[in-house]
PDB file of N, CA and C in Angstrom:
ATOM      1  N   GLY A   1       0.816  -1.187   0.000  1.00  0.00           N
ATOM      2  CA  GLY A   1       0.000   0.000   0.000  1.00  0.00           C
ATOM      3  C   GLY A   1       0.858   1.248   0.000  1.00  0.00           C
ATOM      4  N   GLN A   2       0.162   2.338  -0.034  1.00  0.00           N
ATOM      5  CA  GLN A   2       0.803   3.651  -0.125  1.00  0.00           C
ATOM      6  C   GLN A   2       1.714   3.941   1.072  1.00  0.00           C
ATOM      7  N   VAL A   3       1.266   3.621   2.268  1.00  0.00           N
ATOM      8  CA  VAL A   3       2.068   3.886   3.469  1.00  0.00           C
ATOM      9  C   VAL A   3       3.348   3.066   3.430  1.00  0.00           C
ATOM     10  N   LEU A   4       3.227   1.792   3.095  1.00  0.00           N
ATOM     11  CA  LEU A   4       4.418   0.933   3.043  1.00  0.00           C
ATOM     12  C   LEU A   4       5.394   1.385   1.970  1.00  0.00           C
ATOM     13  N   GLU A   5       4.887   1.862   0.844  1.00  0.00           N
ATOM     14  CA  GLU A   5       5.772   2.361  -0.211  1.00  0.00           C
ATOM     15  C   GLU A   5       6.577   3.556   0.287  1.00  0.00           C
ATOM     16  N   LYS A   6       5.920   4.476   0.974  1.00  0.00           N
ATOM     17  CA  LYS A   6       6.616   5.659   1.500  1.00  0.00           C
ATOM     18  C   LYS A   6       7.631   5.271   2.572  1.00  0.00           C
ATOM     19  N   LEU A   7       7.242   4.362   3.455  1.00  0.00           N
ATOM     20  CA  LEU A   7       8.173   3.931   4.500  1.00  0.00           C
ATOM     21  C   LEU A   7       9.352   3.160   3.913  1.00  0.00           C
ATOM     22  N   ALA A   8       9.116   2.361   2.875  1.00  0.00           N
ATOM     23  CA  ALA A   8      10.204   1.626   2.230  1.00  0.00           C
ATOM     24  C   ALA A   8      11.176   2.600   1.567  1.00  0.00           C
ATOM     25  N   ALA A   9      10.657   3.676   0.962  1.00  0.00           N
ATOM     26  CA  ALA A   9      11.532   4.684   0.353  1.00  0.00           C
ATOM     27  C   ALA A   9      12.400   5.344   1.419  1.00  0.00           C
ATOM     28  N   LEU A  10      11.815   5.667   2.578  1.00  0.00           N
ATOM     29  CA  LEU A  10      12.595   6.242   3.681  1.00  0.00           C
ATOM     30  C   LEU A  10      13.633   5.250   4.187  1.00  0.00           C
ATOM     31  N   ARG A  11      13.226   3.994   4.318  1.00  0.00           N
ATOM     32  CA  ARG A  11      14.154   2.951   4.781  1.00  0.00           C
ATOM     33  C   ARG A  11      15.351   2.865   3.845  1.00  0.00           C
ATOM     34  N   ASP A  12      15.088   2.865   2.551  1.00  0.00           N
ATOM     35  CA  ASP A  12      16.169   2.746   1.572  1.00  0.00           C
ATOM     36  C   ASP A  12      17.049   3.992   1.540  1.00  0.00           C
ATOM     37  N   LEU A  13      16.464   5.144   1.815  1.00  0.00           N
ATOM     38  CA  LEU A  13      17.201   6.406   1.745  1.00  0.00           C
ATOM     39  C   LEU A  13      18.068   6.655   2.976  1.00  0.00           C
ATOM     40  N   ILE A  14      17.503   6.443   4.178  1.00  0.00           N
ATOM     41  CA  ILE A  14      18.235   6.816   5.390  1.00  0.00           C
ATOM     42  C   ILE A  14      18.500   5.665   6.347  1.00  0.00           C
ATOM     43  N   ALA A  15      17.972   4.484   6.064  1.00  0.00           N
ATOM     44  CA  ALA A  15      18.192   3.290   6.894  1.00  0.00           C
ATOM     45  C   ALA A  15      17.992   3.569   8.385  1.00  0.00           C
ATOM     46  N   PRO A  16      16.789   3.986   8.777  1.00  0.00           N
ATOM     47  CA  PRO A  16      16.566   4.271  10.197  1.00  0.00           C
ATOM     48  C   PRO A  16      16.628   3.002  11.041  1.00  0.00           C
ATOM     49  N   ALA A  17      17.067   3.148  12.274  1.00  0.00           N
ATOM     50  CA  ALA A  17      17.139   2.005  13.188  1.00  0.00           C
ATOM     51  C   ALA A  17      15.863   1.876  14.007  1.00  0.00           C
ATOM     52  N   ALA A  18      15.006   2.881  13.947  1.00  0.00           N
ATOM     53  CA  ALA A  18      13.771   2.846  14.724  1.00  0.00           C
ATOM     54  C   ALA A  18      12.690   3.596  13.958  1.00  0.00           C
ATOM     55  N   PHE A  19      11.460   3.324  14.326  1.00  0.00           N
ATOM     56  CA  PHE A  19      10.319   3.983  13.703  1.00  0.00           C
ATOM     57  C   PHE A  19       9.359   4.386  14.806  1.00  0.00           C
ATOM     58  N   ASN A  20       9.112   5.675  14.929  1.00  0.00           N
ATOM     59  CA  ASN A  20       8.209   6.211  15.949  1.00  0.00           C
ATOM     60  C   ASN A  20       7.088   6.980  15.253  1.00  0.00           C
ATOM     61  N   PRO A  21       6.001   6.312  14.907  1.00  0.00           N
ATOM     62  CA  PRO A  21       4.939   7.039  14.212  1.00  0.00           C
ATOM     63  C   PRO A  21       4.214   7.999  15.146  1.00  0.00           C
ATOM     64  N   CYS A  22       3.731   9.074  14.579  1.00  0.00           N
ATOM     65  CA  CYS A  22       2.925  10.049  15.318  1.00  0.00           C
ATOM     66  C   CYS A  22       1.659  10.259  14.498  1.00  0.00           C
ATOM     67  N   PHE A  23       0.550   9.801  15.007  1.00  0.00           N
ATOM     68  CA  PHE A  23      -0.705   9.874  14.276  1.00  0.00           C
ATOM     69  C   PHE A  23      -1.459  11.145  14.651  1.00  0.00           C
ATOM     70  N   SER A  24      -1.971  11.839  13.649  1.00  0.00           N
ATOM     71  CA  SER A  24      -2.745  13.053  13.874  1.00  0.00           C
ATOM     72  C   SER A  24      -4.006  12.965  13.031  1.00  0.00           C
ATOM     73  N   TYR A  25      -5.153  13.077  13.669  1.00  0.00           N
ATOM     74  CA  TYR A  25      -6.420  12.892  12.960  1.00  0.00           C
ATOM     75  C   TYR A  25      -7.249  14.164  12.860  1.00  0.00           C
ATOM     76  N   GLY A  26      -6.781  15.253  13.444  1.00  0.00           N
ATOM     77  CA  GLY A  26      -7.494  16.512  13.332  1.00  0.00           C
ATOM     78  C   GLY A  26      -8.953  16.383  13.734  1.00  0.00           C
ATOM     79  N   ALA A  27      -9.851  16.789  12.849  1.00  0.00           N
ATOM     80  CA  ALA A  27     -11.281  16.779  13.134  1.00  0.00           C
ATOM     81  C   ALA A  27     -11.965  15.495  12.662  1.00  0.00           C
ATOM     82  N   MET A  28     -11.169  14.485  12.328  1.00  0.00           N
ATOM     83  CA  MET A  28     -11.751  13.216  11.878  1.00  0.00           C
ATOM     84  C   MET A  28     -12.610  12.624  12.989  1.00  0.00           C
ATOM     85  N   PRO A  29     -13.771  12.090  12.650  1.00  0.00           N
ATOM     86  CA  PRO A  29     -14.596  11.443  13.686  1.00  0.00           C
ATOM     87  C   PRO A  29     -13.827  10.307  14.375  1.00  0.00           C
ATOM     88  N   ILE A  30     -14.084  10.128  15.649  1.00  0.00           N
ATOM     89  CA  ILE A  30     -13.353   9.138  16.443  1.00  0.00           C
ATOM     90  C   ILE A  30     -13.431   7.746  15.832  1.00  0.00           C
ATOM     91  N   ALA A  31     -14.594   7.351  15.348  1.00  0.00           N
ATOM     92  CA  ALA A  31     -14.747   6.015  14.762  1.00  0.00           C
ATOM     93  C   ALA A  31     -13.849   5.850  13.531  1.00  0.00           C
ATOM     94  N   ASP A  32     -13.729   6.899  12.721  1.00  0.00           N
ATOM     95  CA  ASP A  32     -12.866   6.833  11.538  1.00  0.00           C
ATOM     96  C   ASP A  32     -11.393   6.784  11.936  1.00  0.00           C
ATOM     97  N   ALA A  33     -11.031   7.576  12.951  1.00  0.00           N
ATOM     98  CA  ALA A  33      -9.648   7.577  13.431  1.00  0.00           C
ATOM     99  C   ALA A  33      -9.275   6.201  13.982  1.00  0.00           C
ATOM    100  N   GLU A  34     -10.178   5.601  14.739  1.00  0.00           N
ATOM    101  CA  GLU A  34      -9.910   4.276  15.284  1.00  0.00           C
ATOM    102  C   GLU A  34      -9.783   3.243  14.170  1.00  0.00           C
ATOM    103  N   ALA A  35     -10.643   3.325  13.174  1.00  0.00           N
ATOM    104  CA  ALA A  35     -10.578   2.397  12.045  1.00  0.00           C
ATOM    105  C   ALA A  35      -9.251   2.553  11.299  1.00  0.00           C
ATOM    106  N   SER A  36      -8.788   3.787  11.160  1.00  0.00           N
ATOM    107  CA  SER A  36      -7.523   4.047  10.479  1.00  0.00           C
ATOM    108  C   SER A  36      -6.348   3.455  11.254  1.00  0.00           C
ATOM    109  N   LEU A  37      -6.352   3.645  12.563  1.00  0.00           N
ATOM    110  CA  LEU A  37      -5.282   3.113  13.394  1.00  0.00           C
ATOM    111  C   LEU A  37      -5.288   1.586  13.396  1.00  0.00           C
ATOM    112  N   ARG A  38      -6.478   1.002  13.440  1.00  0.00           N
ATOM    113  CA  ARG A  38      -6.584  -0.461  13.393  1.00  0.00           C
ATOM    114  C   ARG A  38      -6.103  -1.007  12.051  1.00  0.00           C
ATOM    115  N   LEU A  39      -6.405  -0.297  10.964  1.00  0.00           N
ATOM    116  CA  LEU A  39      -5.924  -0.707   9.645  1.00  0.00           C
ATOM    117  C   LEU A  39      -4.398  -0.681   9.602  1.00  0.00           C
ATOM    118  N   PHE A  40      -3.801   0.383  10.156  1.00  0.00           N
ATOM    119  CA  PHE A  40      -2.341   0.473  10.222  1.00  0.00           C
ATOM    120  C   PHE A  40      -1.779  -0.710  11.001  1.00  0.00           C
ATOM    121  N   ALA A  41      -2.386  -0.998  12.150  1.00  0.00           N
ATOM    122  CA  ALA A  41      -1.901  -2.097  12.991  1.00  0.00           C
ATOM    123  C   ALA A  41      -2.039  -3.446  12.289  1.00  0.00           C
ATOM    124  N   ARG A  42      -3.078  -3.614  11.529  1.00  0.00           N
ATOM    125  CA  ARG A  42      -3.336  -4.896  10.871  1.00  0.00           C
ATOM    126  C   ARG A  42      -2.506  -5.082   9.598  1.00  0.00           C
ATOM    127  N   GLU A  43      -2.340  -4.008   8.813  1.00  0.00           N
ATOM    128  CA  GLU A  43      -1.721  -4.137   7.494  1.00  0.00           C
ATOM    129  C   GLU A  43      -0.261  -3.685   7.429  1.00  0.00           C
ATOM    130  N   VAL A  44       0.097  -2.687   8.213  1.00  0.00           N
ATOM    131  CA  VAL A  44       1.440  -2.096   8.098  1.00  0.00           C
ATOM    132  C   VAL A  44       2.399  -2.655   9.149  1.00  0.00           C
ATOM    133  N   LEU A  45       1.982  -2.688  10.400  1.00  0.00           N
ATOM    134  CA  LEU A  45       2.885  -3.139  11.466  1.00  0.00           C
ATOM    135  C   LEU A  45       3.482  -4.519  11.231  1.00  0.00           C
ATOM    136  N   PRO A  46       2.695  -5.512  10.802  1.00  0.00           N
ATOM    137  CA  PRO A  46       3.310  -6.830  10.574  1.00  0.00           C
ATOM    138  C   PRO A  46       4.437  -6.790   9.536  1.00  0.00           C
ATOM    139  N   VAL A  47       4.288  -5.961   8.526  1.00  0.00           N
ATOM    140  CA  VAL A  47       5.340  -5.841   7.504  1.00  0.00           C
ATOM    141  C   VAL A  47       6.565  -5.161   8.105  1.00  0.00           C
ATOM    142  N   LEU A  48       6.349  -4.077   8.844  1.00  0.00           N
ATOM    143  CA  LEU A  48       7.474  -3.360   9.456  1.00  0.00           C
ATOM    144  C   LEU A  48       8.252  -4.247  10.418  1.00  0.00           C
ATOM    145  N   LYS A  49       7.548  -5.079  11.158  1.00  0.00           N
ATOM    146  CA  LYS A  49       8.215  -5.975  12.104  1.00  0.00           C
ATOM    147  C   LYS A  49       9.136  -6.956  11.392  1.00  0.00           C
ATOM    148  N   GLY A  50       8.851  -7.244  10.137  1.00  0.00           N
ATOM    149  CA  GLY A  50       9.677  -8.166   9.372  1.00  0.00           C
ATOM    150  C   GLY A  50      10.909  -7.523   8.739  1.00  0.00           C
ATOM    151  N   TRP A  51      10.977  -6.197   8.750  1.00  0.00           N
ATOM    152  CA  TRP A  51      12.131  -5.507   8.175  1.00  0.00           C
ATOM    153  C   TRP A  51      13.322  -5.645   9.107  1.00  0.00           C
ATOM    154  N   GLU A  52      14.460  -5.903   8.550  1.00  0.00           N
ATOM    155  CA  GLU A  52      15.679  -6.031   9.350  1.00  0.00           C
ATOM    156  C   GLU A  52      16.335  -4.666   9.519  1.00  0.00           C
ATOM    157  N   SER A  53      16.907  -4.464  10.684  1.00  0.00           N
ATOM    158  CA  SER A  53      17.653  -3.226  10.938  1.00  0.00           C
ATOM    159  C   SER A  53      18.706  -3.511  11.990  1.00  0.00           C
ATOM    160  N   GLU A  54      19.650  -2.621  12.068  1.00  0.00           N
ATOM    161  CA  GLU A  54      20.685  -2.737  13.087  1.00  0.00           C
ATOM    162  C   GLU A  54      20.044  -2.494  14.453  1.00  0.00           C
ATOM    163  N   PRO A  55      20.493  -3.208  15.472  1.00  0.00           N
ATOM    164  CA  PRO A  55      19.939  -2.943  16.806  1.00  0.00           C
ATOM    165  C   PRO A  55      20.321  -1.545  17.278  1.00  0.00           C
ATOM    166  N   LEU A  56      19.453  -0.974  18.087  1.00  0.00           N
ATOM    167  CA  LEU A  56      19.745   0.345  18.644  1.00  0.00           C
ATOM    168  C   LEU A  56      20.911   0.238  19.623  1.00  0.00           C
ATOM    169  N   ALA A  57      21.725   1.267  19.650  1.00  0.00           N
ATOM    170  CA  ALA A  57      22.845   1.308  20.594  1.00  0.00           C
ATOM    171  C   ALA A  57      22.305   1.482  22.007  1.00  0.00           C
ATOM    172  N   LYS A  58      22.997   0.904  22.959  1.00  0.00           N
ATOM    173  CA  LYS A  58      22.606   1.099  24.350  1.00  0.00           C
ATOM    174  C   LYS A  58      22.886   2.543  24.725  1.00  0.00           C
ATOM    175  N   PRO A  59      21.955   3.175  25.428  1.00  0.00           N
ATOM    176  CA  PRO A  59      22.162   4.579  25.794  1.00  0.00           C
ATOM    177  C   PRO A  59      23.324   4.742  26.756  1.00  0.00           C
ATOM    178  N   THR A  60      24.011   5.837  26.618  1.00  0.00           N
ATOM    179  CA  THR A  60      25.108   6.165  27.520  1.00  0.00           C
ATOM    180  C   THR A  60      24.531   6.998  28.656  1.00  0.00           C
ATOM    181  N   PRO A  61      24.825   6.650  29.896  1.00  0.00           N
ATOM    182  CA  PRO A  61      24.300   7.442  31.015  1.00  0.00           C
ATOM    183  C   PRO A  61      24.804   8.879  30.934  1.00  0.00           C
ATOM    184  N   LEU A  62      23.926   9.790  31.290  1.00  0.00           N
ATOM    185  CA  LEU A  62      24.309  11.196  31.314  1.00  0.00           C
ATOM    186  C   LEU A  62      25.213  11.456  32.507  1.00  0.00           C
ATOM    187  N   ALA A  63      26.157  12.347  32.310  1.00  0.00           N
ATOM    188  CA  ALA A  63      27.026  12.737  33.433  1.00  0.00           C
ATOM    189  C   ALA A  63      26.228  13.581  34.396  1.00  0.00           C
ATOM    190  N   THR A  64      26.435  13.361  35.630  1.00  0.00           N
ATOM    191  CA  THR A  64      25.737  14.185  36.638  1.00  0.00           C
ATOM    192  C   THR A  64      26.733  15.135  37.260  1.00  0.00           C
ATOM    193  N   THR A  65      26.282  16.361  37.443  1.00  0.00           N
ATOM    194  CA  THR A  65      27.128  17.367  38.091  1.00  0.00           C
ATOM    195  C   THR A  65      26.407  17.835  39.348  1.00  0.00           C
ATOM    196  N   ARG A  66      27.173  18.109  40.360  1.00  0.00           N
ATOM    197  CA  ARG A  66      26.572  18.561  41.626  1.00  0.00           C
ATOM    198  C   ARG A  66      27.218  19.807  42.091  1.00  0.00           C
TER     199      ARG A  66
END
């Protein structure tokens, strides 16, 4: 689908190690927004989970100053 095509283009261009979607529905009725999110979860997420990527680096603790 269209979403997967766009995400695949981003994957090929910048090879992200993580994906943090931010959904915005504006004035869309709640039922339509929920249906859209469920469609994403059903059709897009399973494909994304199958994509290989490098593991995220372990975070480095911040230095504390007192």
